[in-house]
PDB file of C-alpha atoms in Angstrom:
ATOM      1  CA  MET A   1      39.740 -23.313 -43.303  1.00 52.00           C
ATOM      2  CA  PRO A   2      40.122 -20.764 -40.268  1.00 56.00           C
ATOM      3  CA  VAL A   3      37.317 -18.669 -42.101  1.00 55.00           C
ATOM      4  CA  GLN A   4      34.862 -21.619 -42.359  1.00 63.00           C
ATOM      5  CA  LEU A   5      35.705 -22.457 -38.532  1.00 58.00           C
ATOM      6  CA  ASN A   6      34.811 -18.744 -37.684  1.00 71.00           C
ATOM      7  CA  ARG A   7      31.664 -18.902 -39.496  1.00 75.00           C
ATOM      8  CA  GLY A   8      30.933 -22.350 -37.724  1.00 71.00           C
ATOM      9  CA  ILE A   9      31.511 -20.626 -34.287  1.00 78.00           C
ATOM     10  CA  ILE A  10      29.250 -17.652 -35.356  1.00 76.00           C
ATOM     11  CA  LEU A  11      26.526 -19.917 -36.213  1.00 72.00           C
ATOM     12  CA  VAL A  12      26.731 -22.074 -33.252  1.00 70.00           C
ATOM     13  CA  SER A  13      26.664 -19.044 -31.124  1.00 71.00           C
ATOM     14  CA  LEU A  14      23.793 -17.511 -32.852  1.00 66.00           C
ATOM     15  CA  VAL A  15      21.834 -20.625 -32.462  1.00 62.00           C
ATOM     16  CA  LEU A  16      22.465 -20.936 -28.666  1.00 62.00           C
ATOM     17  CA  LEU A  17      21.734 -17.279 -28.323  1.00 59.00           C
ATOM     18  CA  GLU A  18      18.519 -18.246 -30.396  1.00 64.00           C
ATOM     19  CA  ILE A  19      17.813 -20.942 -28.059  1.00 60.00           C
ATOM     20  CA  THR A  20      18.495 -19.335 -24.938  1.00 55.00           C
ATOM     21  CA  ALA A  21      16.461 -16.282 -25.754  1.00 54.00           C
ATOM     22  CA  CYS A  22      13.307 -18.130 -26.683  1.00 50.00           C
ATOM     23  CA  ASN A  23      13.580 -20.623 -23.910  1.00 44.00           C
ATOM     24  CA  PRO A  24      10.654 -19.783 -21.210  1.00 43.00           C
ATOM     25  CA  PHE A  25      12.717 -22.005 -18.529  1.00 40.00           C
ATOM     26  CA  ILE A  26      15.822 -19.764 -19.043  1.00 39.00           C
ATOM     27  CA  GLN A  27      14.336 -16.354 -19.358  1.00 38.00           C
ATOM     28  CA  ALA A  28      12.476 -15.062 -16.895  1.00 38.00           C
ATOM     29  CA  ASN A  29      10.157 -11.901 -16.925  1.00 39.00           C
ATOM     30  CA  GLN A  30      10.857 -10.483 -13.600  1.00 39.00           C
ATOM     31  CA  ASP A  31       7.514  -9.012 -13.294  1.00 41.00           C
ATOM     32  CA  ASP A  32       6.054 -12.385 -13.492  1.00 40.00           C
ATOM     33  CA  HIS A  33       6.016 -13.107  -9.612  1.00 43.00           C
ATOM     34  CA  ILE A  34       4.014  -9.746  -9.105  1.00 44.00           C
ATOM     35  CA  SER A  35       1.496  -9.952 -11.879  1.00 45.00           C
ATOM     36  CA  SER A  36       0.645 -13.751 -11.695  1.00 49.00           C
ATOM     37  CA  PRO A  37      -2.477 -15.125 -10.278  1.00 50.00           C
ATOM     38  CA  GLN A  38      -0.660 -17.106  -7.826  1.00 50.00           C
ATOM     39  CA  HIS A  39       1.015 -13.952  -6.224  1.00 48.00           C
ATOM     40  CA  ARG A  40      -2.298 -11.797  -6.126  1.00 48.00           C
ATOM     41  CA  ASP A  41      -4.057 -14.306  -4.171  1.00 48.00           C
ATOM     42  CA  SER A  42      -1.025 -15.079  -1.906  1.00 49.00           C
ATOM     43  CA  VAL A  43      -1.781 -11.750   0.008  1.00 50.00           C
ATOM     44  CA  ALA A  44      -4.994 -12.947   1.072  1.00 48.00           C
ATOM     45  CA  ASP A  45      -3.488 -16.648   1.696  1.00 52.00           C
ATOM     46  CA  SER A  46      -0.489 -15.750   3.771  1.00 56.00           C
ATOM     47  CA  THR A  47      -1.446 -12.270   5.462  1.00 63.00           C
ATOM     48  CA  LYS A  48      -4.305 -11.272   7.542  1.00 72.00           C
ATOM     49  CA  LEU A  49      -5.527  -7.804   6.490  1.00 73.00           C
ATOM     50  CA  ILE A  50      -6.103  -5.550   9.995  1.00 70.00           C
ATOM     51  CA  PRO A  51      -9.819  -4.687  10.151  1.00 68.00           C
ATOM     52  CA  VAL A  52     -10.926  -1.142   9.737  1.00 65.00           C
ATOM     53  CA  GLU A  53     -12.394   0.221  12.853  1.00 63.00           C
ATOM     54  CA  THR A  54     -12.814   3.652  11.684  1.00 50.00           C
ATOM     55  CA  PHE A  55     -16.194   3.867  11.466  1.00 55.00           C
ATOM     56  CA  SER A  56     -18.122   5.879  14.128  1.00 58.00           C
ATOM     57  CA  SER A  57     -21.574   4.724  15.679  1.00 58.00           C
ATOM     58  CA  ASP A  58     -23.119   7.949  14.133  1.00 62.00           C
ATOM     59  CA  TYR A  59     -22.278   7.000  10.489  1.00 68.00           C
ATOM     60  CA  PHE A  60     -22.247   3.463  10.020  1.00 76.00           C
ATOM     61  CA  PRO A  61     -23.954   1.370   9.062  1.00 82.00           C
ATOM     62  CA  CYS A  62     -24.606   4.132   6.126  1.00 84.00           C
ATOM     63  CA  SER A  63     -27.995   2.039   5.082  1.00 82.00           C
ATOM     64  CA  ASP A  64     -29.489   3.715   8.332  1.00 83.00           C
ATOM     65  CA  CYS A  65     -29.684   7.284   6.517  1.00 84.00           C
ATOM     66  CA  HIS A  66     -29.291   6.447   3.357  1.00 85.00           C
ATOM     67  CA  SER A  67     -31.894   3.743   2.771  1.00 83.00           C
ATOM     68  CA  GLU A  68     -34.587   6.693   3.539  1.00 84.00           C
ATOM     69  CA  ILE A  69     -32.895   9.721   1.714  1.00 84.00           C
ATOM     70  CA  PRO A  70     -33.229  10.048  -2.118  1.00 85.00           C
ATOM     71  CA  LEU A  71     -30.385   9.669  -4.175  1.00 85.00           C
ATOM     72  CA  ASN A  72     -28.731  12.924  -5.325  1.00 84.00           C
ATOM     73  CA  PRO A  73     -25.845  12.221  -7.288  1.00 84.00           C
ATOM     74  CA  GLN A  74     -25.012  16.027  -8.125  1.00 84.00           C
ATOM     75  CA  ARG A  75     -21.654  17.219  -6.814  1.00 83.00           C
ATOM     76  CA  ARG A  76     -22.180  19.718  -4.101  1.00 82.00           C
ATOM     77  CA  GLU A  77     -21.335  21.172  -0.757  1.00 83.00           C
ATOM     78  CA  LEU A  78     -22.447  18.723   2.124  1.00 82.00           C
ATOM     79  CA  VAL A  79     -23.848  21.117   4.762  1.00 82.00           C
ATOM     80  CA  GLU A  80     -26.124  18.724   6.982  1.00 81.00           C
ATOM     81  CA  MET A  81     -24.429  15.338   7.150  1.00 83.00           C
ATOM     82  CA  HIS A  82     -20.394  14.679   6.569  1.00 84.00           C
ATOM     83  CA  ASP A  83     -19.611  18.394   6.447  1.00 79.00           C
ATOM     84  CA  ASP A  84     -16.812  17.433   8.850  1.00 81.00           C
ATOM     85  CA  ILE A  85     -15.281  15.264   5.453  1.00 83.00           C
ATOM     86  CA  VAL A  86     -12.670  17.420   3.501  1.00 84.00           C
ATOM     87  CA  PHE A  87     -12.516  16.177   0.200  1.00 84.00           C
ATOM     88  CA  ASP A  88      -9.125  16.826  -1.302  1.00 83.00           C
ATOM     89  CA  HIS A  89      -8.715  13.476  -3.321  1.00 87.00           C
ATOM     90  CA  ASP A  90      -8.722  14.477  -7.195  1.00 86.00           C
ATOM     91  CA  SER A  91     -11.779  16.230  -6.475  1.00 80.00           C
ATOM     92  CA  GLU A  92     -12.209  17.903  -9.670  1.00 84.00           C
ATOM     93  CA  ASN A  93     -12.901  14.249 -11.451  1.00 83.00           C
ATOM     94  CA  ARG A  94     -14.236  12.604  -8.581  1.00 84.00           C
ATOM     95  CA  TRP A  95     -16.800  12.701  -5.850  1.00 85.00           C
ATOM     96  CA  CYS A  96     -18.485  10.495  -3.245  1.00 87.00           C
ATOM     97  CA  LEU A  97     -20.290   8.105  -5.547  1.00 87.00           C
ATOM     98  CA  ALA A  98     -17.015   7.140  -7.306  1.00 88.00           C
ATOM     99  CA  CYS A  99     -16.271   5.182  -4.330  1.00 91.00           C
ATOM    100  CA  HIS A 100     -19.148   4.617  -2.488  1.00 91.00           C
ATOM    101  CA  ASN A 101     -22.056   2.315  -3.949  1.00 91.00           C
ATOM    102  CA  GLU A 102     -24.968   4.525  -4.877  1.00 88.00           C
ATOM    103  CA  SER A 103     -27.596   1.760  -4.070  1.00 87.00           C
ATOM    104  CA  ASN A 104     -25.652  -0.016  -1.104  1.00 88.00           C
ATOM    105  CA  ARG A 105     -23.994   2.775   0.906  1.00 85.00           C
ATOM    106  CA  ASP A 106     -22.406  -0.065   3.019  1.00 88.00           C
ATOM    107  CA  SER A 107     -20.274  -0.994   0.368  1.00 91.00           C
ATOM    108  CA  LEU A 108     -17.514   0.474  -1.890  1.00 92.00           C
ATOM    109  CA  VAL A 109     -17.890  -0.387  -5.554  1.00 93.00           C
ATOM    110  CA  LEU A 110     -15.256  -0.776  -8.122  1.00 94.00           C
ATOM    111  CA  ALA A 111     -14.960   1.008 -11.582  1.00 92.00           C
ATOM    112  CA  GLY A 112     -16.538  -2.160 -13.508  1.00 93.00           C
ATOM    113  CA  GLY A 113     -19.241  -2.282 -10.768  1.00 93.00           C
ATOM    114  CA  LYS A 114     -18.096  -5.222  -8.359  1.00 96.00           C
ATOM    115  CA  LEU A 115     -18.893  -4.492  -4.900  1.00 95.00           C
ATOM    116  CA  LEU A 116     -16.554  -4.433  -2.037  1.00 92.00           C
ATOM    117  CA  GLY A 117     -16.626  -4.442   1.842  1.00 89.00           C
ATOM    118  CA  PHE A 118     -14.878  -1.716   3.502  1.00 87.00           C
ATOM    119  CA  ASN A 119     -12.292  -4.026   4.844  1.00 87.00           C
ATOM    120  CA  GLU A 120     -11.082  -4.488   1.202  1.00 90.00           C
ATOM    121  CA  SER A 121     -10.980  -0.943   0.273  1.00 91.00           C
ATOM    122  CA  TYR A 122      -7.058  -1.434  -0.946  1.00 93.00           C
ATOM    123  CA  LYS A 123      -8.507  -2.981  -3.840  1.00 94.00           C
ATOM    124  CA  LEU A 124     -10.506   0.472  -4.810  1.00 93.00           C
ATOM    125  CA  CYS A 125      -7.601   2.326  -4.075  1.00 94.00           C
ATOM    126  CA  GLY A 126      -5.389  -0.143  -6.407  1.00 94.00           C
ATOM    127  CA  GLN A 127      -7.734   0.887  -9.169  1.00 94.00           C
ATOM    128  CA  CYS A 128      -5.933   4.392  -9.606  1.00 92.00           C
ATOM    129  CA  HIS A 129      -2.708   3.484  -7.388  1.00 94.00           C
ATOM    130  CA  GLY A 130      -1.323   0.598  -9.229  1.00 93.00           C
ATOM    131  CA  PRO A 131       2.592   1.054  -8.348  1.00 95.00           C
ATOM    132  CA  LYS A 132       1.719   1.477  -4.517  1.00 94.00           C
ATOM    133  CA  ILE A 133      -0.587  -1.426  -4.269  1.00 92.00           C
ATOM    134  CA  ARG A 134       2.089  -3.535  -5.625  1.00 94.00           C
ATOM    135  CA  ASP A 135       4.523  -2.164  -3.159  1.00 93.00           C
ATOM    136  CA  TRP A 136       2.121  -2.409  -0.310  1.00 91.00           C
ATOM    137  CA  LYS A 137       1.548  -6.176  -1.663  1.00 89.00           C
ATOM    138  CA  LEU A 138       5.238  -6.512  -1.399  1.00 88.00           C
ATOM    139  CA  GLY A 139       5.740  -4.778   2.094  1.00 86.00           C
ATOM    140  CA  ILE A 140       7.727  -1.893   0.354  1.00 90.00           C
ATOM    141  CA  HIS A 141       4.645   0.485   1.131  1.00 92.00           C
ATOM    142  CA  GLY A 142       2.866   0.920   4.189  1.00 89.00           C
ATOM    143  CA  LYS A 143       3.178  -1.106   7.460  1.00 88.00           C
ATOM    144  CA  ARG A 144       3.258  -5.043   7.658  1.00 84.00           C
ATOM    145  CA  THR A 145       3.894  -6.833  10.763  1.00 86.00           C
ATOM    146  CA  GLY A 146       4.826 -10.573  11.578  1.00 85.00           C
ATOM    147  CA  GLN A 147       7.043 -13.115  10.448  1.00 82.00           C
ATOM    148  CA  TRP A 148       8.903 -13.337   7.588  1.00 79.00           C
ATOM    149  CA  ASN A 149       8.182 -17.120   6.969  1.00 84.00           C
ATOM    150  CA  GLY A 150       4.796 -16.947   9.028  1.00 83.00           C
ATOM    151  CA  GLN A 151       1.729 -15.123   9.135  1.00 85.00           C
ATOM    152  CA  LYS A 152       1.784 -11.509   8.228  1.00 82.00           C
ATOM    153  CA  GLN A 153      -0.860  -8.745   9.211  1.00 85.00           C
ATOM    154  CA  TYR A 154      -1.011  -5.643   6.786  1.00 85.00           C
ATOM    155  CA  LEU A 155      -2.095  -2.351   7.626  1.00 89.00           C
ATOM    156  CA  LEU A 156      -4.759  -1.235   4.969  1.00 91.00           C
ATOM    157  CA  CYS A 157      -4.469   2.106   3.193  1.00 92.00           C
ATOM    158  CA  VAL A 158      -7.167   3.849   5.123  1.00 89.00           C
ATOM    159  CA  HIS A 159      -4.998   2.770   8.268  1.00 89.00           C
ATOM    160  CA  CYS A 160      -2.389   5.612   7.279  1.00 90.00           C
ATOM    161  CA  HIS A 161      -4.193   7.737   4.707  1.00 92.00           C
ATOM    162  CA  ASP A 162      -7.662   9.364   4.834  1.00 89.00           C
ATOM    163  CA  PRO A 163      -9.514   8.219   1.939  1.00 90.00           C
ATOM    164  CA  HIS A 164     -11.175  11.575   1.362  1.00 90.00           C
ATOM    165  CA  SER A 165      -7.942  13.470   1.661  1.00 89.00           C
ATOM    166  CA  PRO A 166      -4.931  11.099   1.217  1.00 88.00           C
ATOM    167  CA  LYS A 167      -1.968  13.628   1.097  1.00 89.00           C
ATOM    168  CA  PHE A 168      -0.067  13.807   4.747  1.00 87.00           C
ATOM    169  CA  LYS A 169      -0.065  16.861   5.992  1.00 86.00           C
ATOM    170  CA  LYS A 170       3.010  18.982   5.851  1.00 87.00           C
ATOM    171  CA  LEU A 171       5.182  18.430   9.339  1.00 85.00           C
ATOM    172  CA  GLN A 172       7.384  20.871  11.160  1.00 90.00           C
ATOM    173  CA  PRO A 173      10.782  19.767  10.740  1.00 90.00           C
ATOM    174  CA  MET A 174      12.581  18.553  14.077  1.00 90.00           C
ATOM    175  CA  PRO A 175      16.253  19.854  14.814  1.00 89.00           C
ATOM    176  CA  PRO A 176      18.631  17.513  14.069  1.00 88.00           C
ATOM    177  CA  PRO A 177      19.636  14.555  16.494  1.00 86.00           C
ATOM    178  CA  ARG A 178      22.955  15.054  18.301  1.00 82.00           C
ATOM    179  CA  ARG A 179      25.935  13.907  17.209  1.00 83.00           C
ATOM    180  CA  PRO A 180      27.699  11.087  19.134  1.00 81.00           C
ATOM    181  CA  GLU A 181      30.603  13.271  20.451  1.00 78.00           C
ATOM    182  CA  ASP A 182      28.428  15.971  21.660  1.00 75.00           C
ATOM    183  CA  ILE A 183      26.635  13.378  24.186  1.00 74.00           C
ATOM    184  CA  LYS A 184      28.117  12.917  27.420  1.00 71.00           C
ATOM    185  CA  ILE A 185      28.251   9.252  28.874  1.00 66.00           C
ATOM    186  CA  ASP A 186      27.812   9.073  32.520  1.00 65.00           C
ATOM    187  CA  SER A 187      28.269   5.034  32.546  1.00 63.00           C
ATOM    188  CA  ILE A 188      28.019   2.909  35.472  1.00 62.00           C
ATOM    189  CA  TYR A 189      31.876   2.514  35.778  1.00 64.00           C
ATOM    190  CA  GLU A 190      32.629   6.077  35.573  1.00 66.00           C
ATOM    191  CA  ARG A 191      30.108   7.074  38.298  1.00 64.00           C
ATOM    192  CA  GLU A 192      31.830   3.951  40.308  1.00 68.00           C
ATOM    193  CA  GLU A 193      34.972   5.429  39.704  1.00 68.00           C
ATOM    194  CA  LYS A 194      33.676   8.540  41.099  1.00 66.00           C
ATOM    195  CA  ASP A 195      32.333   7.107  44.234  1.00 66.00           C
ATOM    196  CA  SER A 196      35.503   5.124  44.827  1.00 66.00           C
ATOM    197  CA  THR A 197      37.884   7.790  44.333  1.00 65.00           C
ATOM    198  CA  SER A 198      35.984  10.510  46.103  1.00 62.00           C
ATOM    199  CA  PRO A 199      36.816  10.843  50.152  1.00 60.00           C
TER     200      PRO A 199
END
């Protein structure tokens, strides 16, 4: 009898385990909230992307010059225009036309050929930097301002990173902050005491 009871308990336990493991309402994928179309679209719905205002009137719109210049897709050193740009962004495998559209220079281009405005550059960055764009959308990477339950503002990747050379330059370390016990506090109360006791 006890052997049959143990088998029954084991059988019921296995059935319950099977039910809970296969039930989509009980089992949740941790990445569902990140990868779902609703969440991807929610970045645009609940936030305001800060526009990119880094264009100089000397260069933008790009089509002012590039509509008259014949296309030269060869990788080369730029000597006449854009010679101030230092390109250090996977430079062995990429060049200008990996991100800038060859026929419409006022647009960026995704790997699949879709054109983007410069204010959507984060989508271009996200093609190669998936974990960073995920963290950016969640507010872990980058800068976000606003209210937790209200309108939020996101800085785009290019607000902090130069798109042509995105690594931050090395910084000279500063001395450590002073320890609290090394800081002399001359509070108002101490000054009042000194003033009241002085002759």
